[in-house]
Tab-separated table of C-alpha atoms in Angstrom:
chain	number	residue	atom	x	y	z
A	185	MET	CA	-48.917	-46.918	3.275
A	186	ALA	CA	-50.818	-49.335	5.515
A	187	THR	CA	-49.781	-52.977	5.411
A	188	SER	CA	-52.859	-55.119	4.901
A	189	CYS	CA	-53.387	-58.292	6.873
A	190	ASP	CA	-57.165	-58.500	6.384
A	191	ALA	CA	-59.910	-57.000	4.239
A	192	ASP	CA	-61.111	-54.741	7.054
A	193	LEU	CA	-57.965	-54.374	9.136
A	194	SER	CA	-54.314	-53.565	8.573
A	195	ILE	CA	-51.421	-54.236	10.942
A	196	GLU	CA	-51.478	-50.550	11.879
A	197	ASP	CA	-55.126	-50.918	12.945
A	198	LEU	CA	-54.418	-53.803	15.311
A	199	PRO	CA	-54.072	-53.147	19.043
A	200	PRO	CA	-50.467	-52.860	20.276
A	201	LEU	CA	-48.746	-55.991	21.433
A	202	PRO	CA	-49.071	-56.668	25.174
A	203	SER	CA	-46.279	-55.153	27.258
A	204	PRO	CA	-43.791	-57.569	28.851
A	205	GLN	CA	-43.372	-57.557	32.619
A	206	ARG	CA	-40.181	-55.552	32.417
A	207	LYS	CA	-39.649	-55.207	36.162
A	208	VAL	CA	-39.748	-58.973	36.569
A	209	GLN	CA	-37.519	-59.475	33.533
A	210	ARG	CA	-34.922	-56.954	34.706
A	211	ARG	CA	-34.760	-58.519	38.171
A	212	GLN	CA	-34.291	-61.958	36.640
A	213	GLU	CA	-31.702	-60.672	34.162
A	214	TRP	CA	-29.602	-59.096	36.923
A	215	LEU	CA	-29.891	-62.266	38.989
A	216	GLY	CA	-28.784	-64.518	36.119
A	217	CYS	CA	-25.844	-62.341	35.054
A	218	ALA	CA	-24.681	-61.865	38.645
A	219	LEU	CA	-24.982	-65.601	39.296
A	220	VAL	CA	-22.947	-66.602	36.241
A	221	LEU	CA	-20.284	-63.938	36.818
A	222	GLY	CA	-20.069	-64.772	40.515
A	223	ILE	CA	-19.720	-68.517	40.001
A	224	THR	CA	-17.238	-68.012	37.154
A	225	THR	CA	-15.091	-65.653	39.222
A	226	PHE	CA	-15.167	-67.997	42.199
A	227	LEU	CA	-14.200	-71.129	40.223
A	228	VAL	CA	-11.439	-69.295	38.337
A	229	GLY	CA	-10.145	-67.816	41.595
A	230	VAL	CA	-10.077	-71.154	43.408
A	231	THR	CA	-8.339	-72.914	40.522
A	232	HIS	CA	-5.809	-70.105	40.139
A	233	ALA	CA	-5.129	-70.080	43.874
A	234	VAL	CA	-4.532	-73.808	44.290
A	235	SER	CA	-2.380	-73.909	41.153
A	236	SER	CA	-0.191	-71.195	42.672
A	237	ILE	CA	1.007	-73.489	45.451
A	238	GLN	CA	4.754	-73.960	45.395
A	239	ASP	CA	6.455	-77.099	44.097
A	240	LEU	CA	3.759	-77.808	41.471
A	241	SER	CA	4.971	-78.599	37.975
A	242	PRO	CA	4.419	-76.001	35.213
A	243	THR	CA	2.494	-78.610	33.213
A	244	PHE	CA	0.016	-79.109	36.038
A	245	ILE	CA	-0.315	-75.341	36.613
A	246	TRP	CA	-1.011	-74.386	33.013
A	247	THR	CA	-3.259	-77.378	32.393
A	248	CYS	CA	-5.511	-76.353	35.279
A	249	ARG	CA	-5.482	-72.693	34.361
A	250	GLY	CA	-5.935	-73.344	30.651
A	251	CYS	CA	-8.992	-75.524	31.281
A	252	ILE	CA	-10.693	-73.146	33.716
A	253	TYR	CA	-9.974	-70.025	31.629
A	254	THR	CA	-11.310	-71.701	28.488
A	255	GLU	CA	-14.450	-72.843	30.286
A	256	ALA	CA	-14.949	-69.365	31.762
A	257	LEU	CA	-14.607	-67.694	28.362
A	258	LEU	CA	-17.046	-70.110	26.739
A	259	ALA	CA	-19.496	-69.640	29.611
A	260	LEU	CA	-19.429	-65.867	29.121
A	261	CYS	CA	-20.034	-66.354	25.384
A	262	CYS	CA	-23.014	-68.575	26.163
A	263	LEU	CA	-24.326	-65.963	28.592
A	264	VAL	CA	-24.136	-63.235	25.935
A	265	GLY	CA	-25.789	-65.521	23.393
A	266	LEU	CA	-28.563	-66.460	25.792
A	267	MET	CA	-29.323	-62.830	26.651
A	268	LEU	CA	-29.216	-61.516	23.072
A	269	ALA	CA	-30.465	-64.369	20.891
A	270	ASP	CA	-34.069	-64.474	19.695
A	271	PRO	CA	-35.628	-67.563	21.323
A	272	GLY	CA	-38.065	-67.934	18.432
A	273	ILE	CA	-40.632	-65.152	18.842
A	274	ILE	CA	-43.358	-65.077	16.200
A	275	GLN	CA	-43.294	-61.549	14.802
A	276	ARG	CA	-46.473	-59.757	13.768
A	277	THR	CA	-46.384	-59.626	9.949
A	278	PRO	CA	-49.032	-59.806	7.194
A	279	GLU	CA	-48.170	-63.480	6.742
A	280	THR	CA	-48.524	-64.408	10.435
A	281	CYS	CA	-51.637	-62.271	11.006
A	282	SER	CA	-53.668	-63.261	7.928
A	283	PRO	CA	-56.414	-64.214	7.837
A	284	ILE	CA	-57.821	-62.878	11.089
A	285	PRO	CA	-60.582	-65.235	12.297
A	286	ALA	CA	-64.060	-63.826	11.751
A	287	GLN	CA	-65.035	-63.828	15.436
A	288	VAL	CA	-61.795	-62.074	16.399
A	289	ARG	CA	-62.164	-59.512	13.610
A	290	GLU	CA	-65.694	-58.621	14.716
A	291	LEU	CA	-64.540	-58.034	18.287
A	292	LEU	CA	-61.587	-55.929	17.133
A	293	LEU	CA	-63.831	-53.746	14.974
A	294	ARG	CA	-65.991	-53.133	18.052
A	295	GLY	CA	-62.914	-52.254	20.104
A	296	GLU	CA	-63.072	-55.436	22.188
A	297	GLN	CA	-60.591	-58.246	22.733
A	298	ALA	CA	-61.186	-61.952	22.306
A	299	VAL	CA	-60.608	-64.182	25.310
A	300	GLU	CA	-60.013	-67.651	23.853
A	301	ASN	CA	-57.544	-68.651	21.153
A	302	VAL	CA	-58.948	-69.874	17.860
A	303	THR	CA	-57.865	-73.320	16.639
A	304	ASP	CA	-57.811	-74.213	12.960
A	305	GLY	CA	-56.463	-77.704	12.363
A	306	PRO	CA	-52.798	-77.994	13.380
A	307	ARG	CA	-52.415	-74.291	14.143
A	308	SER	CA	-54.002	-71.732	16.464
A	309	PHE	CA	-54.530	-67.981	16.498
A	310	CYS	CA	-53.222	-66.187	19.586
A	311	VAL	CA	-55.732	-63.505	20.586
A	312	ARG	CA	-53.064	-61.611	22.564
A	313	CYS	CA	-50.319	-61.408	19.938
A	314	LEU	CA	-52.872	-61.637	17.069
A	315	VAL	CA	-50.702	-64.061	15.102
A	316	TRP	CA	-51.139	-67.575	13.783
A	317	ARG	CA	-48.848	-70.086	15.421
A	318	PRO	CA	-48.107	-73.702	14.508
A	319	GLU	CA	-49.003	-76.259	17.144
A	320	LYS	CA	-45.969	-78.346	16.189
A	321	ALA	CA	-43.131	-76.170	14.989
A	322	THR	CA	-40.540	-77.493	12.569
A	323	GLY	CA	-37.497	-76.131	10.779
A	324	GLY	CA	-33.816	-75.655	11.571
A	325	PHE	CA	-31.252	-78.376	11.016
A	326	LEU	CA	-30.457	-78.639	14.744
A	327	ASN	CA	-34.071	-78.803	15.925
A	328	PRO	CA	-34.587	-82.564	15.343
A	329	LEU	CA	-31.329	-83.293	17.196
A	330	LEU	CA	-32.259	-80.986	20.071
A	331	SER	CA	-35.728	-82.543	20.210
A	332	LYS	CA	-34.223	-85.988	20.797
A	333	LEU	CA	-31.149	-85.189	22.889
A	334	GLY	CA	-31.990	-81.873	24.542
A	335	GLY	CA	-35.708	-82.246	25.080
A	336	LEU	CA	-36.575	-79.361	22.729
A	337	GLN	CA	-40.332	-78.978	22.646
A	338	THR	CA	-42.250	-78.815	19.347
A	339	LYS	CA	-45.086	-76.680	20.733
A	340	THR	CA	-45.609	-72.938	20.419
A	341	HIS	CA	-46.600	-71.119	23.592
A	342	HIS	CA	-47.494	-67.590	24.734
A	343	CYS	CA	-45.258	-66.570	27.636
A	344	SER	CA	-47.131	-64.693	30.357
A	345	ILE	CA	-43.996	-62.745	31.379
A	346	CYS	CA	-42.460	-61.914	27.997
A	347	GLN	CA	-45.963	-61.568	26.483
A	348	ARG	CA	-44.902	-63.106	23.179
A	349	CYS	CA	-45.562	-66.374	21.352
A	350	VAL	CA	-42.384	-68.468	21.129
A	351	VAL	CA	-41.748	-71.330	18.715
A	352	HIS	CA	-40.270	-74.493	20.265
A	353	PHE	CA	-41.087	-73.055	23.703
A	354	ASP	CA	-39.345	-75.034	26.449
A	355	HIS	CA	-39.861	-72.784	29.495
A	356	HIS	CA	-39.412	-69.257	30.784
A	357	CYS	CA	-36.184	-69.170	32.773
A	358	SER	CA	-36.776	-67.252	35.989
A	359	VAL	CA	-33.010	-66.932	36.518
A	360	PHE	CA	-32.162	-65.190	33.230
A	361	GLY	CA	-35.505	-63.577	32.432
A	362	ARG	CA	-35.655	-65.188	29.010
A	363	CYS	CA	-37.905	-67.645	27.229
A	364	ILE	CA	-35.949	-70.767	26.284
A	365	GLY	CA	-36.717	-71.883	22.742
A	366	ALA	CA	-35.089	-73.035	19.527
A	367	GLY	CA	-33.025	-69.865	19.175
A	368	ASN	CA	-31.233	-69.970	22.524
A	369	ILE	CA	-31.649	-73.409	24.056
A	370	GLY	CA	-28.134	-74.326	22.905
A	371	PHE	CA	-26.684	-71.426	24.912
A	372	PHE	CA	-28.811	-72.446	27.907
A	373	TYR	CA	-27.573	-76.033	27.939
A	374	GLY	CA	-24.063	-74.783	27.193
A	375	LEU	CA	-24.087	-72.691	30.377
A	376	ILE	CA	-25.222	-75.666	32.434
A	377	LEU	CA	-22.584	-77.938	30.882
A	378	LEU	CA	-19.766	-75.421	31.279
A	379	GLY	CA	-20.771	-74.701	34.872
A	380	SER	CA	-20.553	-78.402	35.661
A	381	MET	CA	-17.225	-78.702	33.857
A	382	GLY	CA	-15.875	-75.648	35.680
A	383	ALA	CA	-16.884	-77.069	39.065
A	384	LEU	CA	-15.266	-80.394	38.153
A	385	THR	CA	-12.072	-78.689	36.971
A	386	SER	CA	-11.840	-76.596	40.131
A	387	SER	CA	-12.525	-79.574	42.400
A	388	LEU	CA	-10.008	-81.851	40.689
A	389	SER	CA	-7.379	-79.095	40.640
A	390	THR	CA	-7.854	-78.551	44.366
A	391	ILE	CA	-7.703	-82.253	45.244
A	392	LEU	CA	-4.654	-82.954	43.054
A	393	ALA	CA	-2.801	-79.834	44.198
A	394	LEU	CA	-3.359	-80.670	47.861
A	395	SER	CA	-2.372	-84.300	47.411
A	396	LEU	CA	0.843	-83.319	45.611
A	397	THR	CA	1.874	-80.720	48.200
A	398	TRP	CA	0.401	-82.077	51.422
A	399	ASP	CA	3.404	-81.250	53.591
A	400	LEU	CA	3.344	-77.642	52.439
A	401	VAL	CA	-0.419	-77.378	52.961
A	402	ARG	CA	-0.122	-78.345	56.616
A	403	GLU	CA	2.246	-75.414	57.119
A	404	LYS	CA	-0.207	-72.933	55.467
A	405	PRO	CA	-3.739	-73.582	56.770
A	406	GLU	CA	-5.158	-70.560	54.882
A	407	ILE	CA	-5.137	-72.749	51.792
A	408	TYR	CA	-8.130	-74.547	53.311
A	409	VAL	CA	-10.319	-71.437	52.863
A	410	PRO	CA	-11.462	-72.153	49.275
A	411	ILE	CA	-12.116	-75.780	50.231
A	412	CYS	CA	-14.343	-74.718	53.120
A	413	VAL	CA	-16.210	-72.326	50.840
A	414	LEU	CA	-16.808	-75.086	48.283
A	415	LEU	CA	-18.070	-77.448	50.972
A	416	GLY	CA	-20.305	-74.722	52.375
A	417	LEU	CA	-21.862	-74.042	48.991
A	418	TYR	CA	-22.403	-77.742	48.449
A	419	CYS	CA	-24.130	-78.139	51.813
A	420	CYS	CA	-26.340	-75.102	51.124
A	421	ARG	CA	-27.250	-76.100	47.571
A	422	ARG	CA	-30.900	-76.853	48.386
A	423	PRO	CA	-31.632	-73.549	50.199
A	424	LEU	CA	-29.862	-71.666	47.408
A	425	ARG	CA	-31.904	-73.484	44.768
A	426	SER	CA	-35.114	-72.660	46.642
A	427	LEU	CA	-34.066	-69.006	46.802
A	428	LEU	CA	-33.451	-68.868	43.043
A	429	ASP	CA	-36.888	-70.357	42.355
A	430	LEU	CA	-38.663	-67.491	44.163
């Protein structure tokens, strides 16, 4: 039985939703997952290596390892949440489609597609998704807090890559291939926070371990390898950031 969303049209009669740019999304998804896994492996490896230096106390060793392993596990959980969570896509239902604006309905009946969105007070009708969307989205007990502290946007926007309208649209992340909205912005900020904490943990572990065992370090210069890698990544941070923005 057809689901009615208008007197002349049902949802089954509407044109299919626009197809996402899957090639672009897949490339961005692989880049984001590889980046997170690579950075996590590197930071865990550096922290584990420097905490394996002889003459360090067990308390120092397990504190460093416990912190970095916990941060790595939480980062992986945030990555899974970011990739799987619904950012806030407006689904095509009888409630979101009705009523279809008269000018859009006439074009659809003639087999044509409208070009400009239709505005009706505080909401607008997306002529690509064929759904009504609020101009200022509300709802969710965390949304007011995220709006003030995390910069969560109140607008609804149609993403040109995902080809969907997203509530509380913040931006399309070109690293993870996902729209960032109310449903996953917590995971997004969590990844950034945990990455910073992991880098801090690894750096402090390296500095403290070297300062506590300086005489031993001078006898084993290979311990300097992770330090040189960290310094190299820091010096190349701007070219790497430019590469990720391509």
